[in-house]
XYZ file of N, CA and C in Angstrom:
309
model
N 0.834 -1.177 0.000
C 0.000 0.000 0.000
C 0.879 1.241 0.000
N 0.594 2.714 -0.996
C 1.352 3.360 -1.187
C 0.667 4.569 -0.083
N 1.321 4.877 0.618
C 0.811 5.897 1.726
C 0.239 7.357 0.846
N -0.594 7.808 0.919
C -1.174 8.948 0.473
C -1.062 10.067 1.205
N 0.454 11.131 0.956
C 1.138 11.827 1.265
C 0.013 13.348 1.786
N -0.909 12.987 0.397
C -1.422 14.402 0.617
C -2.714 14.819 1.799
N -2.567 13.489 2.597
C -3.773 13.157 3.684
C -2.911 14.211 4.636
N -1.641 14.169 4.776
C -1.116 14.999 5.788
C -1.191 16.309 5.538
N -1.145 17.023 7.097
C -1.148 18.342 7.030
C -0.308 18.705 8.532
N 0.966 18.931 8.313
C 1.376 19.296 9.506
C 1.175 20.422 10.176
N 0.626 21.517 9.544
C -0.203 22.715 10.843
C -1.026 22.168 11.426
N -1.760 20.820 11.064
C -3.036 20.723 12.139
C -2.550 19.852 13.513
N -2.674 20.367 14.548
C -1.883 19.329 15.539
C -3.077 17.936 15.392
N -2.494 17.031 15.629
C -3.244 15.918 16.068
C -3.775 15.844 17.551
N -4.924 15.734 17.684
C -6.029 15.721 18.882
C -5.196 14.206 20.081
N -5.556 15.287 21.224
C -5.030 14.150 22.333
C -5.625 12.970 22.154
N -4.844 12.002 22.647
C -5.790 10.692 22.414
C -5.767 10.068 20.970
N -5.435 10.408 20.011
C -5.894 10.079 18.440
C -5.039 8.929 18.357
N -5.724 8.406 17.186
C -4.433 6.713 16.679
C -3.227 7.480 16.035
N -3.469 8.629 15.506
C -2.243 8.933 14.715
C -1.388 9.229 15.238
N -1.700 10.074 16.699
C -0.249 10.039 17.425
C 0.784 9.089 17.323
N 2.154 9.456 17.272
C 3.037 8.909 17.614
C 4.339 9.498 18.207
N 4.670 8.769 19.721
C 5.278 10.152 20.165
C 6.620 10.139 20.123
N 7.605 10.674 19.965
C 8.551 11.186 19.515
C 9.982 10.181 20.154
N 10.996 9.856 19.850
C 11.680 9.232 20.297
C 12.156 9.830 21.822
N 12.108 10.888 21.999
C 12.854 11.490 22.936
C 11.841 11.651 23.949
N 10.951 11.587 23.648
C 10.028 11.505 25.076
C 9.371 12.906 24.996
N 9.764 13.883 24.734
C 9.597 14.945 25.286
C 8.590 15.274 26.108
N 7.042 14.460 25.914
C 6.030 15.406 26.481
C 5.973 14.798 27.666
N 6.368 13.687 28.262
C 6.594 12.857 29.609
C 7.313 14.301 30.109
N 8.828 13.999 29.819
C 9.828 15.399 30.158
C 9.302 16.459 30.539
N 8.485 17.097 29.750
C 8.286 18.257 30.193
C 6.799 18.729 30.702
N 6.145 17.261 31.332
C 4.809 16.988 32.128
C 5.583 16.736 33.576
N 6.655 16.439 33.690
C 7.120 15.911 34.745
C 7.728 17.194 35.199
N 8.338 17.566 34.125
C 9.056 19.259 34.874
C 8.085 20.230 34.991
N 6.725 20.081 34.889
C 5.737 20.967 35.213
C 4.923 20.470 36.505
N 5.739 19.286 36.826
C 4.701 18.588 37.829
C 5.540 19.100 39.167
N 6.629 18.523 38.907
C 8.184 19.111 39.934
C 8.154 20.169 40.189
N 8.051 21.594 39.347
C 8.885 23.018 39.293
C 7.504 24.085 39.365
N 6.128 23.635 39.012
C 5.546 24.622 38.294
C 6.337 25.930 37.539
N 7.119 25.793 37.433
C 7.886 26.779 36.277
C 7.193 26.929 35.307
N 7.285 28.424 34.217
C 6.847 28.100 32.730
C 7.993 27.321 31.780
N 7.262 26.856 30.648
C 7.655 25.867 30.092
C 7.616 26.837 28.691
N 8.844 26.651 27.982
C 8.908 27.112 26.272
C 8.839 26.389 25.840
N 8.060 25.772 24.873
C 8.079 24.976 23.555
C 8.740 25.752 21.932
N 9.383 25.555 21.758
C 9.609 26.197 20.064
C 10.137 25.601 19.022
N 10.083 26.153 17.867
C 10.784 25.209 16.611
C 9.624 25.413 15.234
N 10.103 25.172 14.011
C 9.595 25.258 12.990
C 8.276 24.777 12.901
N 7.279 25.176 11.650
C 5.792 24.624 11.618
C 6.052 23.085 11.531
N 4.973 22.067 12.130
C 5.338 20.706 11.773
C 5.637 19.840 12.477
N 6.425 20.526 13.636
C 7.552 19.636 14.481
C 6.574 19.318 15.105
N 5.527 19.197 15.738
C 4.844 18.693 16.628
C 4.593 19.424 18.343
N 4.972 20.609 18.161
C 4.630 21.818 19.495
C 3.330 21.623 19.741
N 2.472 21.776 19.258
C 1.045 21.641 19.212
C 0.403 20.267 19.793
N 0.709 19.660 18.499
C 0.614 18.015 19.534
C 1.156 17.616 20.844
N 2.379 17.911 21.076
C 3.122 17.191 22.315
C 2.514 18.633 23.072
N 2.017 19.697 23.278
C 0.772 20.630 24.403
C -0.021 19.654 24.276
N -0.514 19.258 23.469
C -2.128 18.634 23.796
C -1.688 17.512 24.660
N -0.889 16.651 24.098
C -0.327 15.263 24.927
C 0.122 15.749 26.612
N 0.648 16.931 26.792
C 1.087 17.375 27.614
C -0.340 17.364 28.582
N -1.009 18.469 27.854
C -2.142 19.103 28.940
C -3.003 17.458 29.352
N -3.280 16.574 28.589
C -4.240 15.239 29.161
C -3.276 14.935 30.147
N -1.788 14.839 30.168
C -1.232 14.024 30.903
C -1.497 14.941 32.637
N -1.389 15.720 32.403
C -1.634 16.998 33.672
C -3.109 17.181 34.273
N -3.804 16.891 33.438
C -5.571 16.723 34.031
C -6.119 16.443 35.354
N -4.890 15.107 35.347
C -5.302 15.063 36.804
C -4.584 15.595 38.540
N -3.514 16.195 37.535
C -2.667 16.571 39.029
C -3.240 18.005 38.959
N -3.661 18.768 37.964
C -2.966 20.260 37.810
C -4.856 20.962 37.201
N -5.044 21.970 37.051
C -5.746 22.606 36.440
C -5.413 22.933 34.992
N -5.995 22.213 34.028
C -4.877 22.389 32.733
C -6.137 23.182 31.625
N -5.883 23.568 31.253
C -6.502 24.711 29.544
C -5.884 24.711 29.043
N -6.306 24.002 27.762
C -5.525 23.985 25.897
C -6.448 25.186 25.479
N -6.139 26.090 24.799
C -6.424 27.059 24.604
C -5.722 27.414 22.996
N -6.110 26.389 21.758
C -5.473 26.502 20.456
C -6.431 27.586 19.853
N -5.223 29.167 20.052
C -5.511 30.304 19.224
C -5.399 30.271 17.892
N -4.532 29.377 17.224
C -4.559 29.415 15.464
C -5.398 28.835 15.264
N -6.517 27.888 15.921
C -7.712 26.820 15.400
C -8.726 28.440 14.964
N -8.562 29.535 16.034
C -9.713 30.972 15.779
C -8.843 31.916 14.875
N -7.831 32.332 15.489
C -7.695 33.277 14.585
C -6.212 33.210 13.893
N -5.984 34.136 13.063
C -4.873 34.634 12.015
C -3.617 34.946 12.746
N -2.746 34.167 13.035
C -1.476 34.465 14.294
C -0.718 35.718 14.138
N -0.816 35.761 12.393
C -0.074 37.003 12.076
C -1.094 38.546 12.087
N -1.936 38.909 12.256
C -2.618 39.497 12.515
C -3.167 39.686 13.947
N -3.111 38.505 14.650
C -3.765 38.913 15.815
C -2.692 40.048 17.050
N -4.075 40.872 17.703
C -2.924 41.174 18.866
C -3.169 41.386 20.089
N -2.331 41.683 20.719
C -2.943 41.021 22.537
C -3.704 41.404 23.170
N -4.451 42.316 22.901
C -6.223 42.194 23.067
C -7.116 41.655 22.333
N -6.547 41.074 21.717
C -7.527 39.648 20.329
C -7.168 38.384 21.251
N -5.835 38.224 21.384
C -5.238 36.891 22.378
C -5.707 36.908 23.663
N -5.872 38.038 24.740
C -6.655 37.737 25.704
C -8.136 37.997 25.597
N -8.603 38.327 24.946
C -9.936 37.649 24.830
C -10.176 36.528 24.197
N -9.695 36.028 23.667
C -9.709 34.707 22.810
C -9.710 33.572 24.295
N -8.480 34.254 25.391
C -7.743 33.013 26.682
C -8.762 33.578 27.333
N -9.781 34.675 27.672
C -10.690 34.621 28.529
C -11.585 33.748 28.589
N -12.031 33.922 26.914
C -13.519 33.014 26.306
C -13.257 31.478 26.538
N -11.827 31.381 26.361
C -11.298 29.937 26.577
C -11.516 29.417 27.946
N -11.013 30.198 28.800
C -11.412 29.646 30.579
C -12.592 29.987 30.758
N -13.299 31.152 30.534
C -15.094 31.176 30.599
C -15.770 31.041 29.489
N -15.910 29.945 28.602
C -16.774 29.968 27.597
C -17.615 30.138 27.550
N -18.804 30.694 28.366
C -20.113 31.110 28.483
C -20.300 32.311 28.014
N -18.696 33.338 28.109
C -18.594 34.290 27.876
C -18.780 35.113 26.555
N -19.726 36.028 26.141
C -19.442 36.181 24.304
C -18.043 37.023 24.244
N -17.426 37.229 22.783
C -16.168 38.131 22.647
C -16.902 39.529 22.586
């Protein structure tokens, strides 16, 4: 079977939980669920479109559910990253923790 390349789309993260996950040799989102569990420190994620930042947050935030108060809060799923600005982004993270809320 010849894999059908064009099914992929690496801007879209893959949803916690999904079959398609597959997680990374290095562990990372264990790593840096564990150093959020230890430190509450903030945590940087970065690197090119693709790499999987998006996914390994989502993998991150299920793994934290139950120790921690966790919100995924995916602003590129609403709006234009390059356009938006930080009164677009905190109302976007308000509506996100109170969704009852209108913008």
């Amino acid at each position: 079977m010849t894999p059908d390349w064009s099914l992929l789309a690496p801007h879209r993260p893959v949803d916690s939980g999904g079959d398609q996950y597959v997680p990374p040799p290095s562990n990372i989102g264990d790593a840096v669920a564990r150093w959020v569990l230890a430190s509450g420190a903030p945590v940087l994620l970065g690197g090119p479109t693709g790499v999987g930042k998006s996914t390994e947050l989502a993998q991150i935030a299920a793994q934290l559910q139950g120790e921690r108060a966790v919100c995924l809060i995916q602003l590129d799923r609403f709006e234009n990253m390059r356009r938006l600005e930080v009164e677009g982004m905190l109302s976007r993270v308000a509506c996100g923790l109170w969704p009852r809320r209108p913008i």
